[in-house]
Amino acid sequence: MDYRYHDSPLGSILIVGEGGCLHSLTLPTQRLDEWPLPDWQPTKTRYTDCVRQLDEYFDGKRQTFSLNLAPQGTPFQRQVWDALLQIPYGVTRSYQDIARAIGNPKAVRAVGGSNARNPIAIVIPCHRVIGANGKLTGYAGGLKYKRALLDLERSSL
């Protein structure tokens, strides 16, 4: 795996990939202590398209990402993450909405668990999923970041 850090308004984002595919994008609060792993190779030249698109997103100039994604997860998790990619910019959905979208309306808790394990923050927009009551609920990066991302998207519309 290759990795690089990118400074953003949210702090240093860790970008990890291999073979031109993005495997992970994590906020500072999401990183495990042992990341980057010892066998990962630092790069300053790869993932420039990802960096550019992130900068455009934070500048309010990009609403969708066009990157080769390769998140690692179970088939159910990947199904949830695919559903998250369908949530429009600046719009929120509930965990129940996502469970219905994947054809498994009783899987609300499992959807929440898959959201929490989303390895590609921001690009796979798990920050757009909120509680059924309209309140912000769990976010692996922290509710402060979730609110900041939602506020950014709403102010750019």
Short mmCIF file of N, CA and C in Angstrom, two decimals:
data_model
loop_
_atom_site.label_atom_id
_atom_site.label_comp_id
_atom_site.label_asym_id
_atom_site.label_seq_id
_atom_site.Cartn_x
_atom_site.Cartn_y
_atom_site.Cartn_z
N MET A 1 0.84 -1.17 0.00
CA MET A 1 0.00 0.00 0.00
C MET A 1 0.89 1.24 0.00
N ASP A 2 0.38 2.28 -0.64
CA ASP A 2 1.02 3.58 -0.63
C ASP A 2 0.19 4.52 0.23
N TYR A 3 0.82 5.51 0.81
CA TYR A 3 0.06 6.47 1.61
C TYR A 3 0.66 7.85 1.52
N ARG A 4 -0.19 8.81 1.79
CA ARG A 4 0.25 10.19 1.91
C ARG A 4 -0.71 10.93 2.82
N TYR A 5 -0.23 12.01 3.37
CA TYR A 5 -1.07 12.87 4.20
C TYR A 5 -1.44 14.09 3.38
N HIS A 6 -2.62 14.62 3.67
CA HIS A 6 -3.07 15.84 3.01
C HIS A 6 -3.68 16.77 4.04
N ASP A 7 -3.16 17.98 4.09
CA ASP A 7 -3.71 18.96 5.01
C ASP A 7 -5.05 19.47 4.47
N SER A 8 -6.05 19.49 5.34
CA SER A 8 -7.38 19.93 4.97
C SER A 8 -7.92 20.83 6.08
N PRO A 9 -9.05 21.46 5.86
CA PRO A 9 -9.65 22.26 6.93
C PRO A 9 -10.00 21.42 8.17
N LEU A 10 -10.08 20.11 8.01
CA LEU A 10 -10.39 19.22 9.14
C LEU A 10 -9.13 18.67 9.80
N GLY A 11 -7.99 19.02 9.28
CA GLY A 11 -6.74 18.48 9.78
C GLY A 11 -6.10 17.58 8.75
N SER A 12 -5.12 16.82 9.17
CA SER A 12 -4.35 15.96 8.27
C SER A 12 -5.14 14.69 7.93
N ILE A 13 -5.46 14.54 6.66
CA ILE A 13 -6.18 13.37 6.17
C ILE A 13 -5.16 12.35 5.66
N LEU A 14 -5.32 11.10 6.05
CA LEU A 14 -4.45 10.02 5.58
C LEU A 14 -5.12 9.34 4.39
N ILE A 15 -4.42 9.33 3.26
CA ILE A 15 -4.90 8.71 2.03
C ILE A 15 -4.08 7.46 1.81
N VAL A 16 -4.76 6.33 1.63
CA VAL A 16 -4.09 5.04 1.45
C VAL A 16 -4.67 4.35 0.22
N GLY A 17 -3.79 3.80 -0.59
CA GLY A 17 -4.26 3.10 -1.77
C GLY A 17 -3.22 2.15 -2.32
N GLU A 18 -3.61 1.54 -3.42
CA GLU A 18 -2.72 0.59 -4.09
C GLU A 18 -3.16 0.47 -5.53
N GLY A 19 -2.21 0.47 -6.42
CA GLY A 19 -2.53 0.29 -7.83
C GLY A 19 -3.48 1.32 -8.40
N GLY A 20 -3.41 2.54 -7.89
CA GLY A 20 -4.28 3.59 -8.39
C GLY A 20 -5.68 3.59 -7.80
N CYS A 21 -5.95 2.68 -6.87
CA CYS A 21 -7.26 2.60 -6.22
C CYS A 21 -7.17 3.08 -4.78
N LEU A 22 -8.17 3.84 -4.38
CA LEU A 22 -8.23 4.37 -3.03
C LEU A 22 -8.83 3.32 -2.10
N HIS A 23 -8.09 2.95 -1.06
CA HIS A 23 -8.55 1.95 -0.09
C HIS A 23 -9.04 2.59 1.20
N SER A 24 -8.45 3.74 1.54
CA SER A 24 -8.78 4.34 2.82
C SER A 24 -8.53 5.84 2.77
N LEU A 25 -9.41 6.58 3.41
CA LEU A 25 -9.24 8.00 3.59
C LEU A 25 -9.75 8.29 5.00
N THR A 26 -8.86 8.65 5.90
CA THR A 26 -9.26 8.78 7.29
C THR A 26 -8.93 10.17 7.84
N LEU A 27 -9.82 10.62 8.70
CA LEU A 27 -9.65 11.89 9.40
C LEU A 27 -8.70 11.66 10.57
N PRO A 28 -8.14 12.73 11.11
CA PRO A 28 -7.18 12.57 12.22
C PRO A 28 -7.72 11.76 13.40
N THR A 29 -8.98 11.92 13.72
CA THR A 29 -9.56 11.22 14.88
C THR A 29 -9.88 9.77 14.60
N GLN A 30 -9.81 9.35 13.36
CA GLN A 30 -10.14 7.97 13.00
C GLN A 30 -8.94 7.05 12.97
N ARG A 31 -7.76 7.62 12.92
CA ARG A 31 -6.58 6.80 12.70
C ARG A 31 -6.24 5.93 13.90
N LEU A 32 -5.85 4.74 13.57
CA LEU A 32 -5.34 3.82 14.57
C LEU A 32 -3.90 4.21 14.89
N ASP A 33 -3.48 3.95 16.10
CA ASP A 33 -2.13 4.33 16.52
C ASP A 33 -1.04 3.72 15.65
N GLU A 34 -1.30 2.54 15.12
CA GLU A 34 -0.25 1.86 14.35
C GLU A 34 -0.24 2.26 12.87
N TRP A 35 -1.10 3.17 12.43
CA TRP A 35 -1.10 3.61 11.04
C TRP A 35 -0.11 4.73 10.86
N PRO A 36 0.60 4.82 9.78
CA PRO A 36 0.65 3.84 8.70
C PRO A 36 1.38 2.57 9.12
N LEU A 37 1.00 1.48 8.50
CA LEU A 37 1.63 0.20 8.81
C LEU A 37 3.06 0.19 8.29
N PRO A 38 3.92 -0.60 8.92
CA PRO A 38 5.35 -0.60 8.55
C PRO A 38 5.62 -0.95 7.08
N ASP A 39 4.77 -1.77 6.47
CA ASP A 39 5.05 -2.16 5.08
C ASP A 39 4.42 -1.21 4.06
N TRP A 40 3.75 -0.17 4.50
CA TRP A 40 3.21 0.84 3.59
C TRP A 40 4.33 1.76 3.15
N GLN A 41 4.23 2.24 1.92
CA GLN A 41 5.25 3.11 1.34
C GLN A 41 4.73 4.55 1.24
N PRO A 42 5.47 5.51 1.79
CA PRO A 42 5.04 6.90 1.65
C PRO A 42 5.21 7.37 0.21
N THR A 43 4.33 8.24 -0.22
CA THR A 43 4.41 8.80 -1.57
C THR A 43 4.00 10.27 -1.52
N LYS A 44 4.60 11.04 -2.35
CA LYS A 44 4.18 12.43 -2.50
C LYS A 44 3.64 12.68 -3.90
N THR A 45 3.75 11.67 -4.76
CA THR A 45 3.36 11.86 -6.15
C THR A 45 2.06 11.14 -6.51
N ARG A 46 1.66 10.19 -5.73
CA ARG A 46 0.42 9.48 -6.04
C ARG A 46 -0.76 10.14 -5.34
N TYR A 47 -1.94 9.84 -5.86
CA TYR A 47 -3.22 10.32 -5.29
C TYR A 47 -3.38 11.83 -5.43
N THR A 48 -2.69 12.41 -6.43
CA THR A 48 -2.84 13.84 -6.66
C THR A 48 -4.26 14.18 -7.09
N ASP A 49 -4.91 13.28 -7.82
CA ASP A 49 -6.29 13.52 -8.22
C ASP A 49 -7.21 13.53 -6.99
N CYS A 50 -6.96 12.64 -6.07
CA CYS A 50 -7.73 12.60 -4.83
C CYS A 50 -7.53 13.90 -4.05
N VAL A 51 -6.29 14.35 -3.94
CA VAL A 51 -5.97 15.59 -3.23
C VAL A 51 -6.68 16.77 -3.90
N ARG A 52 -6.61 16.83 -5.21
CA ARG A 52 -7.25 17.92 -5.94
C ARG A 52 -8.76 17.92 -5.72
N GLN A 53 -9.37 16.73 -5.78
CA GLN A 53 -10.82 16.65 -5.60
C GLN A 53 -11.22 16.98 -4.16
N LEU A 54 -10.41 16.58 -3.20
CA LEU A 54 -10.69 16.96 -1.81
C LEU A 54 -10.63 18.47 -1.64
N ASP A 55 -9.59 19.10 -2.21
CA ASP A 55 -9.47 20.55 -2.12
C ASP A 55 -10.69 21.24 -2.76
N GLU A 56 -11.12 20.74 -3.90
CA GLU A 56 -12.30 21.31 -4.56
C GLU A 56 -13.54 21.13 -3.70
N TYR A 57 -13.66 19.98 -3.07
CA TYR A 57 -14.79 19.72 -2.17
C TYR A 57 -14.78 20.72 -1.01
N PHE A 58 -13.65 20.88 -0.36
CA PHE A 58 -13.57 21.80 0.77
C PHE A 58 -13.74 23.26 0.35
N ASP A 59 -13.45 23.57 -0.91
CA ASP A 59 -13.67 24.92 -1.42
C ASP A 59 -15.11 25.13 -1.89
N GLY A 60 -15.95 24.08 -1.77
CA GLY A 60 -17.34 24.18 -2.19
C GLY A 60 -17.53 24.12 -3.69
N LYS A 61 -16.52 23.63 -4.41
CA LYS A 61 -16.57 23.58 -5.88
C LYS A 61 -16.83 22.18 -6.41
N ARG A 62 -16.87 21.19 -5.57
CA ARG A 62 -17.08 19.80 -6.00
C ARG A 62 -18.16 19.15 -5.15
N GLN A 63 -19.12 18.53 -5.82
CA GLN A 63 -20.21 17.85 -5.11
C GLN A 63 -20.13 16.34 -5.21
N THR A 64 -19.43 15.84 -6.19
CA THR A 64 -19.25 14.39 -6.33
C THR A 64 -17.78 14.11 -6.61
N PHE A 65 -17.36 12.93 -6.23
CA PHE A 65 -15.98 12.52 -6.45
C PHE A 65 -15.92 11.52 -7.61
N SER A 66 -14.82 11.57 -8.33
CA SER A 66 -14.59 10.64 -9.42
C SER A 66 -13.24 9.98 -9.19
N LEU A 67 -13.25 8.95 -8.35
CA LEU A 67 -12.03 8.26 -7.97
C LEU A 67 -12.25 6.76 -8.06
N ASN A 68 -11.18 6.02 -8.26
CA ASN A 68 -11.26 4.56 -8.24
C ASN A 68 -11.24 4.11 -6.79
N LEU A 69 -12.39 3.61 -6.32
CA LEU A 69 -12.53 3.21 -4.93
C LEU A 69 -12.39 1.70 -4.78
N ALA A 70 -11.70 1.28 -3.74
CA ALA A 70 -11.54 -0.14 -3.45
C ALA A 70 -11.63 -0.37 -1.94
N PRO A 71 -12.78 -0.03 -1.35
CA PRO A 71 -12.91 -0.25 0.10
C PRO A 71 -12.96 -1.74 0.41
N GLN A 72 -12.30 -2.13 1.47
CA GLN A 72 -12.27 -3.53 1.87
C GLN A 72 -13.34 -3.75 2.93
N GLY A 73 -14.23 -4.69 2.69
CA GLY A 73 -15.29 -4.98 3.65
C GLY A 73 -16.09 -6.18 3.22
N THR A 74 -17.05 -6.54 4.03
CA THR A 74 -17.92 -7.67 3.73
C THR A 74 -18.85 -7.28 2.59
N PRO A 75 -19.49 -8.26 1.95
CA PRO A 75 -20.46 -7.92 0.91
C PRO A 75 -21.58 -7.00 1.44
N PHE A 76 -22.04 -7.23 2.67
CA PHE A 76 -23.07 -6.37 3.24
C PHE A 76 -22.55 -4.94 3.41
N GLN A 77 -21.35 -4.79 3.95
CA GLN A 77 -20.77 -3.46 4.13
C GLN A 77 -20.64 -2.74 2.80
N ARG A 78 -20.16 -3.44 1.80
CA ARG A 78 -20.00 -2.81 0.48
C ARG A 78 -21.35 -2.40 -0.10
N GLN A 79 -22.38 -3.19 0.18
CA GLN A 79 -23.72 -2.84 -0.27
C GLN A 79 -24.19 -1.54 0.40
N VAL A 80 -23.93 -1.42 1.69
CA VAL A 80 -24.27 -0.19 2.41
C VAL A 80 -23.47 0.98 1.85
N TRP A 81 -22.17 0.81 1.66
CA TRP A 81 -21.33 1.89 1.17
C TRP A 81 -21.77 2.32 -0.23
N ASP A 82 -22.18 1.37 -1.06
CA ASP A 82 -22.70 1.72 -2.38
C ASP A 82 -23.96 2.57 -2.25
N ALA A 83 -24.81 2.24 -1.28
CA ALA A 83 -26.03 3.03 -1.05
C ALA A 83 -25.67 4.44 -0.57
N LEU A 84 -24.62 4.57 0.23
CA LEU A 84 -24.21 5.89 0.71
C LEU A 84 -23.77 6.77 -0.45
N LEU A 85 -23.16 6.17 -1.45
CA LEU A 85 -22.71 6.92 -2.62
C LEU A 85 -23.87 7.52 -3.40
N GLN A 86 -25.08 7.03 -3.16
CA GLN A 86 -26.27 7.53 -3.86
C GLN A 86 -26.92 8.72 -3.15
N ILE A 87 -26.45 9.05 -1.94
CA ILE A 87 -27.02 10.19 -1.21
C ILE A 87 -26.49 11.47 -1.84
N PRO A 88 -27.38 12.33 -2.32
CA PRO A 88 -26.91 13.56 -2.96
C PRO A 88 -26.18 14.50 -2.00
N TYR A 89 -25.32 15.28 -2.55
CA TYR A 89 -24.57 16.31 -1.83
C TYR A 89 -25.56 17.22 -1.10
N GLY A 90 -25.27 17.50 0.16
CA GLY A 90 -26.09 18.41 0.94
C GLY A 90 -27.39 17.83 1.46
N VAL A 91 -27.61 16.55 1.22
CA VAL A 91 -28.85 15.87 1.64
C VAL A 91 -28.49 14.83 2.70
N THR A 92 -29.40 14.60 3.62
CA THR A 92 -29.18 13.55 4.61
C THR A 92 -30.23 12.46 4.46
N ARG A 93 -29.86 11.29 4.93
CA ARG A 93 -30.76 10.14 4.98
C ARG A 93 -30.62 9.51 6.36
N SER A 94 -31.63 8.78 6.76
CA SER A 94 -31.56 8.07 8.04
C SER A 94 -30.99 6.68 7.83
N TYR A 95 -30.58 6.06 8.91
CA TYR A 95 -30.11 4.68 8.83
C TYR A 95 -31.23 3.79 8.29
N GLN A 96 -32.46 4.09 8.69
CA GLN A 96 -33.62 3.34 8.19
C GLN A 96 -33.76 3.51 6.68
N ASP A 97 -33.55 4.72 6.18
CA ASP A 97 -33.61 4.96 4.74
C ASP A 97 -32.60 4.09 4.00
N ILE A 98 -31.40 3.98 4.55
CA ILE A 98 -30.36 3.18 3.91
C ILE A 98 -30.73 1.69 3.96
N ALA A 99 -31.24 1.25 5.10
CA ALA A 99 -31.67 -0.15 5.22
C ALA A 99 -32.73 -0.47 4.18
N ARG A 100 -33.68 0.43 4.00
CA ARG A 100 -34.71 0.22 2.97
C ARG A 100 -34.10 0.22 1.57
N ALA A 101 -33.16 1.14 1.34
CA ALA A 101 -32.54 1.27 0.02
C ALA A 101 -31.81 0.00 -0.40
N ILE A 102 -31.28 -0.73 0.57
CA ILE A 102 -30.58 -1.97 0.23
C ILE A 102 -31.50 -3.18 0.29
N GLY A 103 -32.79 -2.92 0.51
CA GLY A 103 -33.77 -4.01 0.51
C GLY A 103 -33.79 -4.83 1.77
N ASN A 104 -33.33 -4.26 2.88
CA ASN A 104 -33.28 -4.99 4.14
C ASN A 104 -33.71 -4.05 5.27
N PRO A 105 -35.01 -3.69 5.32
CA PRO A 105 -35.48 -2.66 6.24
C PRO A 105 -35.26 -2.95 7.73
N LYS A 106 -35.01 -4.19 8.08
CA LYS A 106 -34.79 -4.53 9.48
C LYS A 106 -33.31 -4.43 9.88
N ALA A 107 -32.46 -4.08 8.95
CA ALA A 107 -31.02 -4.09 9.19
C ALA A 107 -30.49 -2.72 9.63
N VAL A 108 -31.29 -1.96 10.34
CA VAL A 108 -30.90 -0.60 10.72
C VAL A 108 -29.60 -0.60 11.54
N ARG A 109 -29.50 -1.48 12.53
CA ARG A 109 -28.29 -1.52 13.36
C ARG A 109 -27.07 -1.97 12.55
N ALA A 110 -27.28 -2.93 11.67
CA ALA A 110 -26.17 -3.40 10.82
C ALA A 110 -25.72 -2.29 9.87
N VAL A 111 -26.66 -1.49 9.39
CA VAL A 111 -26.31 -0.35 8.56
C VAL A 111 -25.45 0.63 9.37
N GLY A 112 -25.84 0.87 10.61
CA GLY A 112 -25.05 1.74 11.48
C GLY A 112 -23.64 1.20 11.68
N GLY A 113 -23.53 -0.11 11.88
CA GLY A 113 -22.22 -0.73 12.04
C GLY A 113 -21.37 -0.61 10.78
N SER A 114 -22.00 -0.76 9.63
CA SER A 114 -21.27 -0.62 8.37
C SER A 114 -20.84 0.82 8.15
N ASN A 115 -21.71 1.74 8.52
CA ASN A 115 -21.36 3.16 8.43
C ASN A 115 -20.11 3.44 9.25
N ALA A 116 -20.08 2.91 10.46
CA ALA A 116 -18.95 3.14 11.37
C ALA A 116 -17.65 2.56 10.83
N ARG A 117 -17.74 1.57 9.97
CA ARG A 117 -16.55 0.92 9.42
C ARG A 117 -16.20 1.40 8.01
N ASN A 118 -16.87 2.43 7.55
CA ASN A 118 -16.58 2.99 6.24
C ASN A 118 -15.11 3.43 6.19
N PRO A 119 -14.30 2.82 5.33
CA PRO A 119 -12.88 3.16 5.32
C PRO A 119 -12.53 4.41 4.49
N ILE A 120 -13.50 4.93 3.73
CA ILE A 120 -13.19 6.05 2.85
C ILE A 120 -14.10 7.23 3.21
N ALA A 121 -13.74 7.90 4.31
CA ALA A 121 -14.52 9.04 4.79
C ALA A 121 -14.64 10.10 3.71
N ILE A 122 -15.65 10.90 3.82
CA ILE A 122 -15.96 12.03 2.94
C ILE A 122 -16.36 11.56 1.55
N VAL A 123 -15.52 10.79 0.88
CA VAL A 123 -15.82 10.33 -0.48
C VAL A 123 -17.01 9.38 -0.47
N ILE A 124 -17.02 8.42 0.43
CA ILE A 124 -18.21 7.60 0.68
C ILE A 124 -18.90 8.31 1.84
N PRO A 125 -19.95 9.08 1.55
CA PRO A 125 -20.45 10.08 2.50
C PRO A 125 -21.28 9.56 3.67
N CYS A 126 -20.66 8.82 4.55
CA CYS A 126 -21.37 8.33 5.73
C CYS A 126 -21.76 9.48 6.65
N HIS A 127 -21.13 10.64 6.49
CA HIS A 127 -21.50 11.81 7.30
C HIS A 127 -22.92 12.29 6.97
N ARG A 128 -23.48 11.86 5.85
CA ARG A 128 -24.82 12.28 5.45
C ARG A 128 -25.92 11.42 6.07
N VAL A 129 -25.54 10.47 6.90
CA VAL A 129 -26.54 9.59 7.54
C VAL A 129 -26.77 10.07 8.96
N ILE A 130 -28.04 10.30 9.28
CA ILE A 130 -28.43 10.84 10.58
C ILE A 130 -29.49 9.95 11.21
N GLY A 131 -29.85 10.24 12.44
CA GLY A 131 -30.88 9.48 13.13
C GLY A 131 -32.25 9.73 12.52
N ALA A 132 -33.17 8.81 12.76
CA ALA A 132 -34.53 8.92 12.23
C ALA A 132 -35.23 10.19 12.75
N ASN A 133 -34.79 10.67 13.89
CA ASN A 133 -35.39 11.88 14.48
C ASN A 133 -34.76 13.16 13.93
N GLY A 134 -33.84 13.02 12.97
CA GLY A 134 -33.21 14.18 12.35
C GLY A 134 -31.98 14.67 13.08
N LYS A 135 -31.61 14.03 14.18
CA LYS A 135 -30.45 14.47 14.95
C LYS A 135 -29.18 13.77 14.45
N LEU A 136 -28.07 14.45 14.67
CA LEU A 136 -26.79 13.85 14.34
C LEU A 136 -26.52 12.71 15.32
N THR A 137 -26.11 11.61 14.78
CA THR A 137 -25.73 10.47 15.61
C THR A 137 -24.35 10.03 15.18
N GLY A 138 -23.80 9.07 15.85
CA GLY A 138 -22.44 8.60 15.69
C GLY A 138 -21.76 8.87 14.36
N TYR A 139 -20.50 9.17 14.47
CA TYR A 139 -19.64 9.35 13.30
C TYR A 139 -18.24 8.96 13.74
N ALA A 140 -17.63 8.05 13.00
CA ALA A 140 -16.32 7.52 13.40
C ALA A 140 -15.29 8.63 13.57
N GLY A 141 -15.42 9.70 12.82
CA GLY A 141 -14.50 10.82 12.93
C GLY A 141 -14.85 11.80 14.02
N GLY A 142 -16.03 11.63 14.62
CA GLY A 142 -16.49 12.54 15.66
C GLY A 142 -17.59 13.45 15.14
N LEU A 143 -18.54 13.76 16.01
CA LEU A 143 -19.68 14.58 15.59
C LEU A 143 -19.27 15.99 15.16
N LYS A 144 -18.19 16.50 15.71
CA LYS A 144 -17.69 17.82 15.30
C LYS A 144 -17.39 17.83 13.80
N TYR A 145 -16.74 16.77 13.31
CA TYR A 145 -16.42 16.68 11.89
C TYR A 145 -17.67 16.43 11.05
N LYS A 146 -18.57 15.63 11.57
CA LYS A 146 -19.81 15.36 10.84
C LYS A 146 -20.58 16.66 10.62
N ARG A 147 -20.72 17.44 11.68
CA ARG A 147 -21.41 18.73 11.57
C ARG A 147 -20.68 19.64 10.59
N ALA A 148 -19.36 19.69 10.67
CA ALA A 148 -18.59 20.55 9.77
C ALA A 148 -18.80 20.17 8.31
N LEU A 149 -18.81 18.87 8.01
CA LEU A 149 -19.01 18.42 6.63
C LEU A 149 -20.43 18.75 6.15
N LEU A 150 -21.42 18.51 6.99
CA LEU A 150 -22.80 18.83 6.61
C LEU A 150 -22.99 20.34 6.44
N ASP A 151 -22.41 21.12 7.32
CA ASP A 151 -22.50 22.59 7.20
C ASP A 151 -21.82 23.07 5.93
N LEU A 152 -20.66 22.50 5.61
CA LEU A 152 -19.96 22.86 4.38
C LEU A 152 -20.85 22.60 3.16
N GLU A 153 -21.45 21.43 3.12
CA GLU A 153 -22.28 21.07 1.97
C GLU A 153 -23.51 21.96 1.88
N ARG A 154 -24.14 22.23 2.98
CA ARG A 154 -25.35 23.07 2.96
C ARG A 154 -25.02 24.51 2.57
N SER A 155 -23.88 25.01 3.01
CA SER A 155 -23.52 26.40 2.68
C SER A 155 -23.10 26.55 1.22
N SER A 156 -22.71 25.43 0.60
CA SER A 156 -22.26 25.48 -0.80
C SER A 156 -23.40 25.36 -1.80
N LEU A 157 -24.58 24.99 -1.30
CA LEU A 157 -25.71 24.80 -2.22
C LEU A 157 -26.31 26.13 -2.65
#
